[in-house]
Amino acid sequence: MKNLTIPEEELMLPGHTACLGCGATLAMRYALKALGKNTIVTIPACCWAVIPGVYPARTLEVPLLYTAFEVTGAAISGIKNALEATGNDDINVLGFAGDGGTADIGIQSLSGAVERGENVFYIMYDNEAYMNTGVQRSSSTPKGAWTTTTQVGKVRDWKKEKKKNMVEIMVAHNIPYAATASIAFPEDLIKKLEKGKNIKGPKFYHIYATCPTGWRISPSKTVEIARLAVESKVFPLYEVDHGVYNITYMPKKNVSVKEYMLPQGRFRHLTEDEIKEIQSEVDKDWNLLLEKEKWTQSLNKVQ
Amino acid sequence: MKKMLTGNYASAYGAKVSKVKVVSAYPITPQTTIVEKIAEFIANGEFDGKYIRVESEHSAMASCIAAENTGVRTFTATSSHGLALMHEMLHWASGARLPIVMSVVNRSLGPPWSIWSDQQDTISQRDTGWMQIYTENNQEVLDSIIMAYRIAENEIVMLPAMVIEDAFILSHTMEPVDIPDQADVDEFLPDYNPKFKLDVSEPMGFGSLIMPEGPFMEFKYKGHESMNNALKIIDETDILFKKKFGRSYGGTVETYKLDNAKYALVMMGSTASTGKEVVDKMRDEGYEVGLLRIRSFRPFPKDKLRNYLSNMKSIGVFDRSYTFGYGGAVFSEVRNTMYGKNIPIKGYIGGLGGRDVTMNLIEKIFLDVVNMSEKGQDKDYEWVGLNGDKRWSQ
């Protein structure tokens, strides 16, 4: 029998208030399984500001500080420094923010915290738009997507810009550890967080978190779509450990971008040609990632 | 130990002797020498705390909030646009009932750019739920920071406090300042030990969602009650401070030659010290004038004001800030407080963007107040010291 690698302890209780099929709940559940009880979490404005429940209910079994939208990087810095000032250096401090709170309004305080080398965990759970306010475009919304602020309408005003690459932005900060992870690959996700416990300094995780409500899919397809995102190379699983790239899951099936997009209502307006264009961009990014892996690993060997 | 200190160095020493555990700050003129002095303490191993060099004032306040929520005493300092940028988090700090203490160096808000003193920055934060203590000299800056921690951390207060000093007039001007002995401060200000904090051995949530049926409104009402409690605690703390250190500032309000006065001028900040000089001069000339300095603008000492001002024949209020379309904030509060007393009260707005508030100007204001009781009040309020206005020339 194969050993189970996912810890059994649940630090996220049932009874949360998320939508059916919410991927972000899985992201939190797995993250806490990996980090354990000895963790303080801070959450800014985002879906997860609501998911723990209305006062006095709380679905998390760890200390939780709610903060304003743009301050996750500053909040984890404050908690960590206060702990260090009182000799409690061994407690994990986790900032858990959405894509808008990370890639848009919160990027400044995140950049500050990472540049200062704060010894903290930062998770961006990415549902690819402002979902808590009702599906508005963020800089992490993928090219091609409909949102309530990038509507298709008569002139086809869907999002034309590519998704912001937060891992690359973190790498540019010389961050000790940055990784992508997916709710469809919990073993990989947990392994990466556990690895982070042994790395001093900031750790950044970009976690793909399906949003059935905003993506116009059935809540039963949450994990399936997340799996297709990885298999189609739309969302590759990799880590950058002290500058060295490592692809942690090599897609096994030959899944096209079209197969990934087809079940999702948010992409239904795209023409064959438009999907082809996105496919070629995905291919290019994947090849670039392969080259980065090869190159940085070769540099590492030279050293 | 006496040292020659600027207001800003007095502020930094105030934080040091208060044994702050986390300082998080971002530089802005004219606050910068506070954060530089703290960096010097840290570099020399004289300060047992962590110093977060954040990337903005917004993050300074956010990280102080998070650190204070983790159960430690925090400090930051800012000014003007920095304070304005913090606005969102100022509400958060008071809403979360965190007794953070912050030095604010009063500076005008642009445009046009001006780095000089007026009180527009702090007055604009009136409704954020912070206590606001306005100081008049550098000794008061240092002493007020120590007192502010003791007041803010009192369990019937638990609200943040700003200790406010005027740009350059205090922040960059040296005066002899007594730095209290650490042992005395330790006795006066015990370690901060909050009842609730982020603690892995006792997990709690802070700041979660609340529906309209409650208890959001009840939380806010408790904050309001606590701010009112602070009136008493500020006055009591001033008395205790005098017992320990021999210095007193009057708590929420300081009066100067007001006992037998018939005409009063209400001021805040260092202009009050110029005002006191004018009172002395005019007293020599036979005018029955006195001065009331509001130290605590929030909480607002309404009972004390009614007590001190009810026997005046007329009252002037000097505002070093403005609100487009009406009189100054201090004027409005004082007139509301004195409602029903039928005393003429007039507001004077001046000293903006660092314009000098001279003895000559204050004397003209006093004379206007004196005349007002006999000749009647001409205006509710007016701007004084504008270029080209001969009536109110400096």
XYZ file of C-alpha atoms in Angstrom, chain A residues 80-237:
158
model
C 6.433 38.032 12.274
C 8.419 40.921 13.749
C 6.250 40.949 16.867
C 6.836 37.199 17.281
C 10.554 37.606 16.764
C 10.647 40.496 19.243
C 9.183 38.186 21.880
C 11.340 35.162 21.064
C 8.635 33.162 19.262
C 10.647 32.629 16.102
C 9.280 29.165 15.293
C 5.695 30.118 14.443
C 4.648 30.030 10.765
C 3.091 33.272 9.578
C 0.892 32.914 6.512
C -0.631 35.636 4.374
C -3.509 34.206 2.357
C -4.733 36.601 -0.319
C -6.592 36.476 -3.592
C -5.197 37.408 -6.991
C -6.578 40.956 -6.884
C -5.257 41.479 -3.361
C -1.859 40.220 -4.512
C -1.228 41.117 -8.142
C -3.153 44.414 -8.103
C -3.874 46.392 -4.957
C -1.528 44.435 -2.663
C 1.549 44.194 -4.887
C 3.317 47.091 -3.166
C 3.178 45.721 0.361
C 4.050 42.234 -0.939
C 7.047 43.637 -2.801
C 8.155 45.458 0.363
C 7.895 42.343 2.529
C 9.787 40.177 0.024
C 12.505 42.775 -0.531
C 13.006 43.010 3.246
C 13.411 39.249 3.395
C 10.669 38.682 5.984
C 10.560 35.052 7.103
C 6.941 34.438 6.079
C 4.635 32.416 3.831
C 2.520 34.178 1.229
C -0.172 32.350 -0.704
C -1.948 33.928 -3.636
C -4.978 31.762 -4.270
C -5.803 32.580 -7.832
C -9.416 32.424 -8.986
C -8.493 34.772 -11.800
C -10.784 37.730 -11.048
C -12.384 39.740 -8.218
C -14.791 36.968 -7.341
C -15.961 38.172 -3.944
C -17.323 41.364 -5.499
C -18.852 39.487 -8.427
C -16.362 38.520 -11.147
C -14.523 41.715 -12.097
C -11.298 41.651 -14.095
C -7.978 41.564 -12.241
C -4.477 41.609 -13.710
C -4.502 37.855 -13.072
C -7.530 37.254 -15.298
C -6.355 35.219 -18.307
C -6.480 36.526 -21.851
C -9.755 35.664 -23.504
C -11.921 35.683 -20.400
C -15.281 37.298 -19.974
C -15.755 39.101 -16.671
C -18.390 41.615 -15.563
C -15.939 44.422 -16.357
C -14.637 42.852 -19.588
C -17.905 41.945 -21.241
C -18.250 40.450 -24.682
C -21.134 42.656 -25.822
C -21.400 43.849 -29.406
C -17.765 44.883 -29.810
C -16.271 41.797 -28.096
C -14.634 43.655 -25.185
C -13.369 40.483 -23.437
C -9.978 40.639 -21.739
C -7.264 41.079 -24.368
C -4.243 41.241 -22.058
C -2.182 38.338 -20.786
C -2.201 37.318 -17.145
C 0.400 38.946 -14.898
C 3.139 36.470 -13.965
C 3.532 36.806 -10.199
C 6.120 34.047 -9.817
C 8.436 35.861 -12.248
C 7.900 39.109 -10.318
C 8.865 37.299 -7.131
C 11.923 35.762 -8.805
C 12.989 39.279 -9.783
C 13.017 40.075 -6.050
C 15.610 37.307 -5.491
C 13.043 35.493 -3.355
C 14.464 32.303 -1.784
C 11.470 30.226 -2.850
C 8.530 30.723 -5.222
C 6.246 28.051 -6.629
C 3.020 27.404 -8.432
C 0.644 24.795 -7.074
C -2.830 23.526 -7.818
C -5.798 22.294 -5.827
C -5.879 19.324 -8.237
C -2.407 18.236 -7.113
C -2.567 18.311 -3.295
C 0.536 16.150 -2.754
C 2.609 18.555 -4.815
C 1.064 21.575 -3.040
C 1.716 20.189 0.437
C 5.255 19.123 -0.424
C 6.083 22.653 -1.568
C 4.727 24.221 1.617
C 6.562 21.707 3.780
C 9.729 22.508 1.891
C 9.166 26.171 2.705
C 9.293 25.466 6.429
C 13.015 24.789 6.059
C 13.728 27.907 4.023
C 14.450 31.168 5.837
C 12.999 34.251 4.225
C 9.881 34.891 2.167
C 8.119 31.999 0.437
C 5.584 32.759 -2.287
C 2.978 30.322 -3.602
C 0.724 30.915 -6.565
C -2.125 28.430 -6.119
C -4.614 27.794 -8.896
C -8.094 27.830 -7.343
C -11.048 27.072 -9.616
C -14.090 29.336 -9.274
C -17.216 27.636 -10.664
C -19.358 30.724 -9.999
C -17.115 33.125 -11.893
C -15.923 30.780 -14.584
C -19.395 29.574 -15.458
C -18.782 25.879 -14.894
C -20.538 23.180 -12.909
C -19.406 22.992 -9.244
C -18.732 19.306 -9.868
C -15.939 20.207 -12.330
C -13.659 22.118 -9.895
C -10.864 19.564 -9.712
C -11.305 18.409 -13.306
C -10.775 21.922 -14.702
C -7.788 22.484 -12.409
C -6.279 19.240 -13.689
C -6.892 20.283 -17.309
C -5.156 23.624 -16.621
C -2.000 21.769 -15.644
C -2.216 19.085 -18.354
C -2.772 21.730 -21.052
C 0.261 23.683 -19.758
C -1.944 26.732 -19.199
C -0.879 26.510 -15.540
C 2.414 24.583 -15.237
C 3.472 23.256 -11.846
